[in-house]
Short mmCIF file of C-alpha atoms and ligand atoms in Angstrom, two decimals:
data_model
loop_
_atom_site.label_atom_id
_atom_site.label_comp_id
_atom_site.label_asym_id
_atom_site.label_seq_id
_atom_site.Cartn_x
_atom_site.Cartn_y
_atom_site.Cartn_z
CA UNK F 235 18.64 -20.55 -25.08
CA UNK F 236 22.27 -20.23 -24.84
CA UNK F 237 24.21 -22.92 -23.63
CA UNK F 238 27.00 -20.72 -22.38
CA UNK F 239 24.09 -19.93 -20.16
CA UNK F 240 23.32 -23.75 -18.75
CA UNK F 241 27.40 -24.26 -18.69
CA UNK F 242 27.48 -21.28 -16.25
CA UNK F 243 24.34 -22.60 -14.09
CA UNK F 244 25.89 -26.05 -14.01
CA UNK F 245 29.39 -24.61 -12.94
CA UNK F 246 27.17 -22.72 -10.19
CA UNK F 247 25.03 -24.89 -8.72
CA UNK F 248 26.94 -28.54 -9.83
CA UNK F 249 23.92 -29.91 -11.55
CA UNK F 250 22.18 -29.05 -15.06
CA UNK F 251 19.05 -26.32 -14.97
CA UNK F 252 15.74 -28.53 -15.55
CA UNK F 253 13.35 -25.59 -16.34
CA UNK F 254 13.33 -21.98 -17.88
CA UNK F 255 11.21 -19.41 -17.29
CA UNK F 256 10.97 -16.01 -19.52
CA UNK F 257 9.21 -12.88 -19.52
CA UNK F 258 9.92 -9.76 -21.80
CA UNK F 259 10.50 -6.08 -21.15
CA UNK F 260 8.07 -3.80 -22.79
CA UNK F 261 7.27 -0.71 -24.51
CA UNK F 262 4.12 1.41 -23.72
CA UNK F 263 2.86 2.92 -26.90
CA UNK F 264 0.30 5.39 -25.33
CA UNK F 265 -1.71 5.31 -22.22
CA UNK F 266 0.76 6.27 -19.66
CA UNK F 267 0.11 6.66 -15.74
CA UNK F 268 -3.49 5.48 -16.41
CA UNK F 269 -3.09 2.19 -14.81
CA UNK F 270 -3.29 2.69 -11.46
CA UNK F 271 -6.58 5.20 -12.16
CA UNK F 272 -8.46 1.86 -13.44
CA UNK F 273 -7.73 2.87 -17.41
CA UNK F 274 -6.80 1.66 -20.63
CA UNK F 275 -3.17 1.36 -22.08
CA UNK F 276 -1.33 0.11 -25.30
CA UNK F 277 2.06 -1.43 -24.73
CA UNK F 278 3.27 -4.59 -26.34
CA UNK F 279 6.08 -6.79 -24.94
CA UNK F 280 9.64 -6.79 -26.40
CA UNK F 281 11.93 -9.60 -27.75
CA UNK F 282 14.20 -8.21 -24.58
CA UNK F 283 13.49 -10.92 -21.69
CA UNK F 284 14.52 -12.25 -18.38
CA UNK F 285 15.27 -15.66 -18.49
CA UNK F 286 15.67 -17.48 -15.27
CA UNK F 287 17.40 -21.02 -15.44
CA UNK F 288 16.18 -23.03 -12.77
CA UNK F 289 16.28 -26.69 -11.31
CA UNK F 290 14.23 -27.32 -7.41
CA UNK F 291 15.93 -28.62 -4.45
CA UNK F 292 15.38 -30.70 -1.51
CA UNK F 293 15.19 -28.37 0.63
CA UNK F 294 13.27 -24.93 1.53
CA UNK F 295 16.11 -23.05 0.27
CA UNK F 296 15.88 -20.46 -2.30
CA UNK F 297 19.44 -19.58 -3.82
CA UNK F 298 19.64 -16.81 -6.65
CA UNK F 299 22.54 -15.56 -9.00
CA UNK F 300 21.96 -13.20 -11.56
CA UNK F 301 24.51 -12.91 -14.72
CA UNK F 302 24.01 -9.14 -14.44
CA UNK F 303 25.09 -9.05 -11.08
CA UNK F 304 28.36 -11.03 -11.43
CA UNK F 305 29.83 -12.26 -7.67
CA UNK F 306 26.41 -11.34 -6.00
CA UNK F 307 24.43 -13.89 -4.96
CA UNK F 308 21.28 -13.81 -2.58
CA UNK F 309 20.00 -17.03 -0.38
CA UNK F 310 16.60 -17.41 2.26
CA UNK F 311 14.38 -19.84 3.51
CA UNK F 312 10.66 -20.09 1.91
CA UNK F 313 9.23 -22.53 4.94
CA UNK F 314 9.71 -19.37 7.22
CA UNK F 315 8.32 -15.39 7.44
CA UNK F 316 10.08 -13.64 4.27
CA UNK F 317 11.87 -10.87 5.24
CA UNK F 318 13.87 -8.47 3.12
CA UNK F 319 17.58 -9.10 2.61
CA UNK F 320 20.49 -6.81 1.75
CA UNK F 321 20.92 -8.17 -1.96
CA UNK F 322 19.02 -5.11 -3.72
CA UNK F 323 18.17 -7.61 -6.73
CA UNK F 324 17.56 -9.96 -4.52
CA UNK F 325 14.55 -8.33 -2.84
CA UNK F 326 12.30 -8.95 -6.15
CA UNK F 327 12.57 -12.59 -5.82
CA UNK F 328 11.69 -12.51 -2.00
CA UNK F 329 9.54 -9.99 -2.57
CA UNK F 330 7.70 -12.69 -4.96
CA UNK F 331 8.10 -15.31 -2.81
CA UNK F 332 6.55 -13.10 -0.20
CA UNK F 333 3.16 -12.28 -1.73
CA UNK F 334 2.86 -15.92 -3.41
CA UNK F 335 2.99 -17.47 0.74
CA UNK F 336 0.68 -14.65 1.34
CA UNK F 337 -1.57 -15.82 -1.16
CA UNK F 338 -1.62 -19.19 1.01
CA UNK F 339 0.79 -21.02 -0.91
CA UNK F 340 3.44 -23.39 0.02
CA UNK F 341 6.86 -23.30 -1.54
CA UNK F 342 9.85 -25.57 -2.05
CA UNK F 343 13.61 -24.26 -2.84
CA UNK F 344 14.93 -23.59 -5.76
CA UNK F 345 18.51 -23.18 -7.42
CA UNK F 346 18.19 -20.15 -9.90
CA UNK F 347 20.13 -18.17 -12.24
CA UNK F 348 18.80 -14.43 -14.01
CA UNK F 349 20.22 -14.03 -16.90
CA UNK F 350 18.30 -10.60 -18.70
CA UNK F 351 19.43 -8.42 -21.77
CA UNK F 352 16.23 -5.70 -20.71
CA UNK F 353 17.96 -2.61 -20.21
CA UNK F 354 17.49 -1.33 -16.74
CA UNK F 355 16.10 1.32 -14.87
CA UNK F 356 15.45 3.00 -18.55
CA UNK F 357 11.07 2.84 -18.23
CA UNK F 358 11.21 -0.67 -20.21
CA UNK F 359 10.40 -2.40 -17.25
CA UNK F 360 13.37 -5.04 -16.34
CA UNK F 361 11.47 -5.01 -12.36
CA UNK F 362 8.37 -6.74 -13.99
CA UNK F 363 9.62 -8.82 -16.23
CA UNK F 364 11.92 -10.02 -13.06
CA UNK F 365 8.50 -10.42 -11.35
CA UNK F 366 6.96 -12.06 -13.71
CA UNK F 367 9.79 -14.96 -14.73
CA UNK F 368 10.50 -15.29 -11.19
CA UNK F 369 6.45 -15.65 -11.06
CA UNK F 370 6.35 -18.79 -13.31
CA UNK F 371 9.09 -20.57 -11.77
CA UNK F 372 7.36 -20.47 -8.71
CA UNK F 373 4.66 -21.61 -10.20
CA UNK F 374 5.91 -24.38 -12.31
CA UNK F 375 8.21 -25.30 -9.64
CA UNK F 376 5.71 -25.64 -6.57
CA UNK F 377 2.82 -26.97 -9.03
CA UNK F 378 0.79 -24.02 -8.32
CA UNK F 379 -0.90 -23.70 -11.67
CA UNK F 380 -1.57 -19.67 -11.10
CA UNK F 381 -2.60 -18.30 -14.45
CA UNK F 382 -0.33 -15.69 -16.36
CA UNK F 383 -2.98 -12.81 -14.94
CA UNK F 384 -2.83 -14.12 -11.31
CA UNK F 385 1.31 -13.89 -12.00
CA UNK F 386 0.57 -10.51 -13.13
CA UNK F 387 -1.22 -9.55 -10.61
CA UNK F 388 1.47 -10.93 -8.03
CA UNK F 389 4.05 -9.33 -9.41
CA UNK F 390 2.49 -5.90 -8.90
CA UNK F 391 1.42 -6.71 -5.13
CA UNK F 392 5.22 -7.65 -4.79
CA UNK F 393 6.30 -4.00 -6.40
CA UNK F 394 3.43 -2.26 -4.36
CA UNK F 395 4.03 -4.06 -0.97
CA UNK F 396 7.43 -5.23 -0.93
CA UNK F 397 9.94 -2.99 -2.98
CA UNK F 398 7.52 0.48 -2.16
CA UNK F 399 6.46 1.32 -5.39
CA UNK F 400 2.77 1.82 -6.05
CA UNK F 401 3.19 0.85 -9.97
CA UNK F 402 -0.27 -0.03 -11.60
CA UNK F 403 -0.49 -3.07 -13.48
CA UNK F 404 0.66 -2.38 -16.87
CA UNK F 405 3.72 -3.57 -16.79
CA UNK F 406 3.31 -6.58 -15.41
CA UNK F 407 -0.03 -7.89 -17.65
CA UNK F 408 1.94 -7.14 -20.98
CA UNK F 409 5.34 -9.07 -19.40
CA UNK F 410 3.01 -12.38 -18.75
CA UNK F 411 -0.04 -11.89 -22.19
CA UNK F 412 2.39 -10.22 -24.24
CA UNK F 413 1.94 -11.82 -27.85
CA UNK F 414 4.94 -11.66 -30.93
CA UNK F 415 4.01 -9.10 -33.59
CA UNK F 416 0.92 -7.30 -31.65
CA UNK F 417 0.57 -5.15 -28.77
CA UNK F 418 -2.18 -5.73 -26.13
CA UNK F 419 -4.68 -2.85 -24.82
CA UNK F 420 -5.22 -3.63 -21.41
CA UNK F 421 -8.47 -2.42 -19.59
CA UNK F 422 -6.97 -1.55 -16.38
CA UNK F 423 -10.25 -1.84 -14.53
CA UNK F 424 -11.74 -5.14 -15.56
CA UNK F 425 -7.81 -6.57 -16.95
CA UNK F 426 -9.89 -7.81 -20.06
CA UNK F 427 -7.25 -7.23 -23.12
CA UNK F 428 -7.24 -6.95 -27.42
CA UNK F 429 -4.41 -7.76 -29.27
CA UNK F 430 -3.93 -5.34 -31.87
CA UNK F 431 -1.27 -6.64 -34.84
CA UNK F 432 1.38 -4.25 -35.72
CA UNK F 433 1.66 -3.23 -38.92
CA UNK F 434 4.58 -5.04 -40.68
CA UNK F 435 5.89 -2.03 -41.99
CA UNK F 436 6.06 -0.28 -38.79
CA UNK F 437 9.21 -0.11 -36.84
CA UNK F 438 9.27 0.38 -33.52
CA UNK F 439 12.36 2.25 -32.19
CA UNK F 440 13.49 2.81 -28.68
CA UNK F 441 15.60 5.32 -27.64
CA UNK F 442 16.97 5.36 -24.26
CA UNK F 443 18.19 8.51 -22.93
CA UNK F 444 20.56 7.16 -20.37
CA UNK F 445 19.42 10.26 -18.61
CA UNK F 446 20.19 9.46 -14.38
CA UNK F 447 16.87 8.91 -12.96
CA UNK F 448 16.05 9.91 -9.38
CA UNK F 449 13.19 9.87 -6.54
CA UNK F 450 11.43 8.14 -9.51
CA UNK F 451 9.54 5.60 -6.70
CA UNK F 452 8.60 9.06 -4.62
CA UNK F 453 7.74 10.98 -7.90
CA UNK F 454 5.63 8.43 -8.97
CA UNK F 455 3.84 7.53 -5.82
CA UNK F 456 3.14 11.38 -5.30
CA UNK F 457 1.49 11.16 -8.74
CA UNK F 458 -0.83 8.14 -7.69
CA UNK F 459 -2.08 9.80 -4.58
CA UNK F 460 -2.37 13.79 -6.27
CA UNK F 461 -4.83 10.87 -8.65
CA UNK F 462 -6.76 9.68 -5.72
CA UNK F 463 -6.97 12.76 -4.49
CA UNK F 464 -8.74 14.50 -7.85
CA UNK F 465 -10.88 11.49 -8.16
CA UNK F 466 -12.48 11.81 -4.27
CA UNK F 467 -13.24 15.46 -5.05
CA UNK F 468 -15.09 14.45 -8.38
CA UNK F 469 -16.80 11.77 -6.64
CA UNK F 470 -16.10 8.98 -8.34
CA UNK F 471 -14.54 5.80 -7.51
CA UNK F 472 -11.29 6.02 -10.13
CA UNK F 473 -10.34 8.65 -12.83
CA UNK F 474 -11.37 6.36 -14.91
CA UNK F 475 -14.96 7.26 -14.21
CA UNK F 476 -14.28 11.15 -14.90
CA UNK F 477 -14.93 13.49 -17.74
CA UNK F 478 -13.81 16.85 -19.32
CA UNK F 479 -17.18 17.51 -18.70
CA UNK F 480 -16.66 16.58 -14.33
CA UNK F 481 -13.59 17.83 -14.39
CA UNK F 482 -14.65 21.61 -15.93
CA UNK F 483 -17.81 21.24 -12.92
CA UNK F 484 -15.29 20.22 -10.37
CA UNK F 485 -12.80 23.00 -11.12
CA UNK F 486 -12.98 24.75 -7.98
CA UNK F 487 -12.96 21.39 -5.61
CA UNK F 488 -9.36 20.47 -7.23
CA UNK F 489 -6.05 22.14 -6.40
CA UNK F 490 -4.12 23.55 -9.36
CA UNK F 491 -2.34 20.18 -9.37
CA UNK F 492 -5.00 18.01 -8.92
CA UNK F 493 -6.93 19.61 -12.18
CA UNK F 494 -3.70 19.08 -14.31
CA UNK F 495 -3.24 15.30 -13.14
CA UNK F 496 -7.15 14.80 -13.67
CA UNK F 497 -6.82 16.30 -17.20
CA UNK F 498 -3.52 14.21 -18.18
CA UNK F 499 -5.60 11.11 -17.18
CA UNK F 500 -8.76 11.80 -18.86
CA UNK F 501 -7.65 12.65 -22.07
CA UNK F 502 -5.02 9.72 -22.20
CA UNK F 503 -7.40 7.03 -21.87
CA UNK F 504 -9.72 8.73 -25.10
CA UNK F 505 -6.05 9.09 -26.72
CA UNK F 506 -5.55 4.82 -26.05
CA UNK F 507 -9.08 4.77 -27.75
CA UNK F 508 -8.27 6.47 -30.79
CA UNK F 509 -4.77 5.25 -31.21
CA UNK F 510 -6.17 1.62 -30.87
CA UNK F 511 -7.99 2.33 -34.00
CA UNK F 512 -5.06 3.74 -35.51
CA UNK F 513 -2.70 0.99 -35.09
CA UNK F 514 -5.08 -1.15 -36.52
CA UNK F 515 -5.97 0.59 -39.81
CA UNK F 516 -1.92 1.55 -39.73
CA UNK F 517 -2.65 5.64 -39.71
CA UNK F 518 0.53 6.94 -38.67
CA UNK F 519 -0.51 10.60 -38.93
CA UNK F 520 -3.14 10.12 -36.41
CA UNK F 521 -0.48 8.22 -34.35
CA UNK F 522 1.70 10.84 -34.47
CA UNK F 523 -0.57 13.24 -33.24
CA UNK F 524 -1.64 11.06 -30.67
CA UNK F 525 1.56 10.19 -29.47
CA UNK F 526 2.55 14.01 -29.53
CA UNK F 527 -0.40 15.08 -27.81
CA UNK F 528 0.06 12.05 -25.18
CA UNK F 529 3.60 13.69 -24.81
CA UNK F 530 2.85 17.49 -23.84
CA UNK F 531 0.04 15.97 -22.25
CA UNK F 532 2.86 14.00 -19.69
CA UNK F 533 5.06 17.08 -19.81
CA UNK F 534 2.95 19.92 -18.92
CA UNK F 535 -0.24 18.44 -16.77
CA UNK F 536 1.74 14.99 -15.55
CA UNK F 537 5.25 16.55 -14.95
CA UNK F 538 7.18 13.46 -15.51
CA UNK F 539 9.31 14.24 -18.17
CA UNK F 540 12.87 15.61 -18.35
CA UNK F 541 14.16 17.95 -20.82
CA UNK F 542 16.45 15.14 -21.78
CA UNK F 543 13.14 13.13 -23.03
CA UNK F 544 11.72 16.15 -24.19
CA UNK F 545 14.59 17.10 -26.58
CA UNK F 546 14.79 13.32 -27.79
CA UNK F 547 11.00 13.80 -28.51
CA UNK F 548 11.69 16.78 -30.29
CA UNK F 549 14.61 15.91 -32.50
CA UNK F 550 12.57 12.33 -33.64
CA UNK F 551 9.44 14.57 -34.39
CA UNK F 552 11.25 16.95 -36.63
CA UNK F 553 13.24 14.14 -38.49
CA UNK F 554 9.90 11.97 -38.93
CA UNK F 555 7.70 14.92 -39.84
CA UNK F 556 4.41 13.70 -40.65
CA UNK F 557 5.67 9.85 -41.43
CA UNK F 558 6.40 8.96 -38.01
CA UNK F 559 5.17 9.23 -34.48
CA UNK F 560 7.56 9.99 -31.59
CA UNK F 561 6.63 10.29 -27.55
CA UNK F 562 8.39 9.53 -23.97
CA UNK F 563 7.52 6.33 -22.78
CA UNK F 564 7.41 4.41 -18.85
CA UNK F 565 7.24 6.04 -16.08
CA UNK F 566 9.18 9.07 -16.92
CA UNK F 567 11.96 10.84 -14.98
CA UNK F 568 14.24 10.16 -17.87
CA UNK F 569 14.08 7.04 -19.53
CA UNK F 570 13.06 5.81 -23.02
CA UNK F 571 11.10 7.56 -25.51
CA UNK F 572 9.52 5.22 -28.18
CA UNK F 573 8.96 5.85 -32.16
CA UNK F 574 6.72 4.31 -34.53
CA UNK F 575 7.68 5.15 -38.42
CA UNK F 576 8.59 3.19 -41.48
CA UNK F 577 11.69 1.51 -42.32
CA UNK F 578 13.98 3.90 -44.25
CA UNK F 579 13.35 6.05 -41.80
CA UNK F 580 15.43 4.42 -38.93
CA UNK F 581 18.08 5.34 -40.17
CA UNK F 582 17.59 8.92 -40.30
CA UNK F 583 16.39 8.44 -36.51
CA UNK F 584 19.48 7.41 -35.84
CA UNK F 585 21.92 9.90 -37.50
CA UNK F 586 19.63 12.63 -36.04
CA UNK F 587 20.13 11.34 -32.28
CA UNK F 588 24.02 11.24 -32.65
CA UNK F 589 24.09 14.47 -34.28
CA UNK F 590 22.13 16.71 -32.05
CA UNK F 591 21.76 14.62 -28.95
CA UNK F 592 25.06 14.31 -27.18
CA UNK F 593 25.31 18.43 -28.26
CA UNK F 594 22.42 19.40 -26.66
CA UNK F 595 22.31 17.17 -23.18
CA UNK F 596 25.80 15.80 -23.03
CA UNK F 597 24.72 12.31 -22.50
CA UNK F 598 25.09 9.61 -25.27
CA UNK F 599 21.44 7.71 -26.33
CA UNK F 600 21.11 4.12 -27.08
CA UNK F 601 18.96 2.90 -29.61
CA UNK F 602 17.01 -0.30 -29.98
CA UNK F 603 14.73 -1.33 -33.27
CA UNK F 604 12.20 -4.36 -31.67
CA UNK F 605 10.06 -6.53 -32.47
CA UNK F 606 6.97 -7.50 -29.95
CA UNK F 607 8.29 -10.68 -28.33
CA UNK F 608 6.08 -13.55 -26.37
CA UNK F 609 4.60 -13.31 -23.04
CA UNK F 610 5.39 -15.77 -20.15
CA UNK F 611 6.69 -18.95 -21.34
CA UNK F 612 7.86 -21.69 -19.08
CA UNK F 613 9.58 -24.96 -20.51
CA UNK F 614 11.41 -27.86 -19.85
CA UNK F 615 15.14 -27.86 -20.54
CA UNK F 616 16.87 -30.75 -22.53
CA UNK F 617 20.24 -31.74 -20.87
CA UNK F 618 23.37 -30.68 -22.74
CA UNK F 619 24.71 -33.65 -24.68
CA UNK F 620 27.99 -35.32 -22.36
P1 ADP V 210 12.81 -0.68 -14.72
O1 ADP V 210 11.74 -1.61 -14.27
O2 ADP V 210 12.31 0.55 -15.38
O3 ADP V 210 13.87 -1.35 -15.55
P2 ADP V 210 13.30 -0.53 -11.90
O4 ADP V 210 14.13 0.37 -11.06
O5 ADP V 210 11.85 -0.63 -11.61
O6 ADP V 210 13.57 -0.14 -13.41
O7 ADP V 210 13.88 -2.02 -11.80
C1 ADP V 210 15.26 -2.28 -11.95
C2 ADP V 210 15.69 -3.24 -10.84
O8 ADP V 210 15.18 -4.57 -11.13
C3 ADP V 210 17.19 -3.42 -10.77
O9 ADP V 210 17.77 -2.41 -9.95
C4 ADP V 210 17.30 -4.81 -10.14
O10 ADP V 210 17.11 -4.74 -8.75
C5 ADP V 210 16.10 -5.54 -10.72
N1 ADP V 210 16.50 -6.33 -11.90
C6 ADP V 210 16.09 -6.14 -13.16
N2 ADP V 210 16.67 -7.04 -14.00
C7 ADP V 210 17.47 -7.81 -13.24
C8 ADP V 210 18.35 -8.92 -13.51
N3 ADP V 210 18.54 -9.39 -14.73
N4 ADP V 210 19.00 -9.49 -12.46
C9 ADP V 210 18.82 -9.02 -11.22
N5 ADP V 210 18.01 -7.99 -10.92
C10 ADP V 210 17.36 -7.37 -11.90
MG1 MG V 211 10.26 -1.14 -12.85
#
């Protein structure tokens, strides 16, 4: 905790933070749109987190300023109907507030201040580990006690019914269980989880293609219904519940579209199986063809990637060979792609990106070598000394 960080709260609001609340970004290793079909994923949180500074206040007033927003602040009331304001940012911490009330909670105000170093709109999930901070303040601060899964759980009713974005619940389970040095697979359906340790000579590198991401929210929410759809002509309750076996019967029920969603879905969650296994007993050549197949599985039968992704894919594959594993990662629409490989090869990762990259797309990639960082934490701040 920086205390360039309380200095600037203090200078804010006139009075020292009391509490801090974090939650991390994440990666998803494999299992990608599966969540929202009841499945299983792999993603483990990041040493990226949101950190909100907070301190309560008399009153019902909730008053936020984020450090990435500089000059923008956003202010309501929590004793009356929450409504959405004109502060974009803003809208995730009413949009918490919102389903937390509707949960038949009471809240009391709060002075609060984001400060976040998760990169943004780049699939690593910055909305839900603003959820999920924003999540234990609330709790701490109204003594609501809600568990890290109930925060969870929140946080996705406050994507899905307050910012119009029917996410699954991925991202917001690994942002509040997350554990340092493992990643968690999440049964989607039952939210039971396993940490799996990551081996310590496996590196996990991010690359972010900066690539501009649009009608992601209507993209994606297209993809969760063309899911319901499939899974109401197999006759079962989730995709979860299909096989290749249903889907080959069901062939003629399903629309070209439907079939190719179906068959992304299916296989992933057998691919989270297997790769589960292969984390554990550190096989990176059946991670890499995991990960590849989890890849061309998303670009061809999901349609969520962009050739930007697919060329970053490409050009980590081919430096990596068969000692690394490379794949897009998030939602999709641009975004990250994520890399498991040994050491001494991050640097060839790295030269590989700057030489061909920029050529090929004309955009400039950012990369990040992480750790898995903690879940949720909420804690008491000491005062800085006089
Ligand atoms: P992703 O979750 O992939 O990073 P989203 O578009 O879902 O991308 O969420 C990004 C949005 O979350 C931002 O536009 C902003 O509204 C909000 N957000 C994330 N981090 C912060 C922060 N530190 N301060 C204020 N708002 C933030
Ligand atoms: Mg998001």
């Amino acid at each position: 905790m920086t205390s360039s960080l309380m200095t600037e709260f203090e200078s804010i609001y006139h009075s020292p933070a009391t509490t801090l609340s974090s939650a991390p970004g994440r990666v998803n290793i494999i299992g990608e749109h599966t969540d929202y079909s009841d499945g299983f994923v792999l993603p483990c949180s990041l040493e990226f987190c949101t950190k909100v500074l907070y301190r309560k206040r008399a009153d019902n007033l909730v008053v936020v300023h984020s450090t990435n927003y500089p000059g923008e602040s956003d202010s309501f009331d929590v004793s009356g109907d929450i409504t959405h304001g004109s502060s974009q940012w803003g809208n995730y911490i009413r949009a918490m507030a919102f389903v937390i009330k509707r949960a038949g909670h009471t809240l009391g105000g709060v002075d609060v201040l984001i400060d976040s170093d998760v990169p943004q709109g780049s699939g690593l999930s910055s909305s839900a580990a603003l959820e999920v901070a924003i999540g234990g303040m609330f709790s701490e601060s109204s003594s609501l006690n809600l568990s890290a899964e109930k925060i969870a759980l929140l946080g996705q009713e406050a994507e899905n019914d307050f910012m119009d974005c029917q996410c699954g619940i991925m991202d917001q389970m690994i942002s509040a269980k997350g554990e340092p040095g493992s990643a968690l697979m999440i049964d989607c359906r039952d939210l039971s989880t396993k940490s799996i340790k990551i081996p310590e000579d496996l590196s996990i590198v991010i690359v972010n293609s900066n690539y501009p991401r649009k009608l992601v929210d209507s993209e994606y929410n297209q993809r969760r219904i063309d899911c319901e759809q499939a899974a109401k002509k197999m006759n079962v309750a989730m995709l979860r519940d299909a096989n290749l076996e249903l889907l080959a019967q069901s062939r003629e029920q399903l629309t070209a579209v439907e079939y190719k969603r179906a068959h992304h879905v299916i296989t992933e969650n057998q691919r989270v199986m297997d790769a589960m296994s292969a984390l554990a007993s550190n096989d990176i050549k059946t991670l890499r063809q995991l990960m590849s197949a989890s890849h061309n599985s998303l670009r061809d039968d999901f349609e969520v990637t962009v050739a930007a992704t697919d060329g970053l894919v490409e050009i980590c594959q081919q430096v990596l060979g068969d000692n690394g594993a490379a794949r897009m990662t998030g939602g999709g629409f641009g975004g990250a792609i994520v890399c498991l490989c040994r050491a001494e090869d991050v640097s060839r990762i790295k030269q590989a990106v700057s030489e061909q990259y920029f050529d090929r797309f004309q955009l400039t990639a950012d990369i990040y070598v992480c750790n898995a960082g903690s879940g949720l934490k909420v804690e008491q701040l000491e005062p800085l000394p006089a």
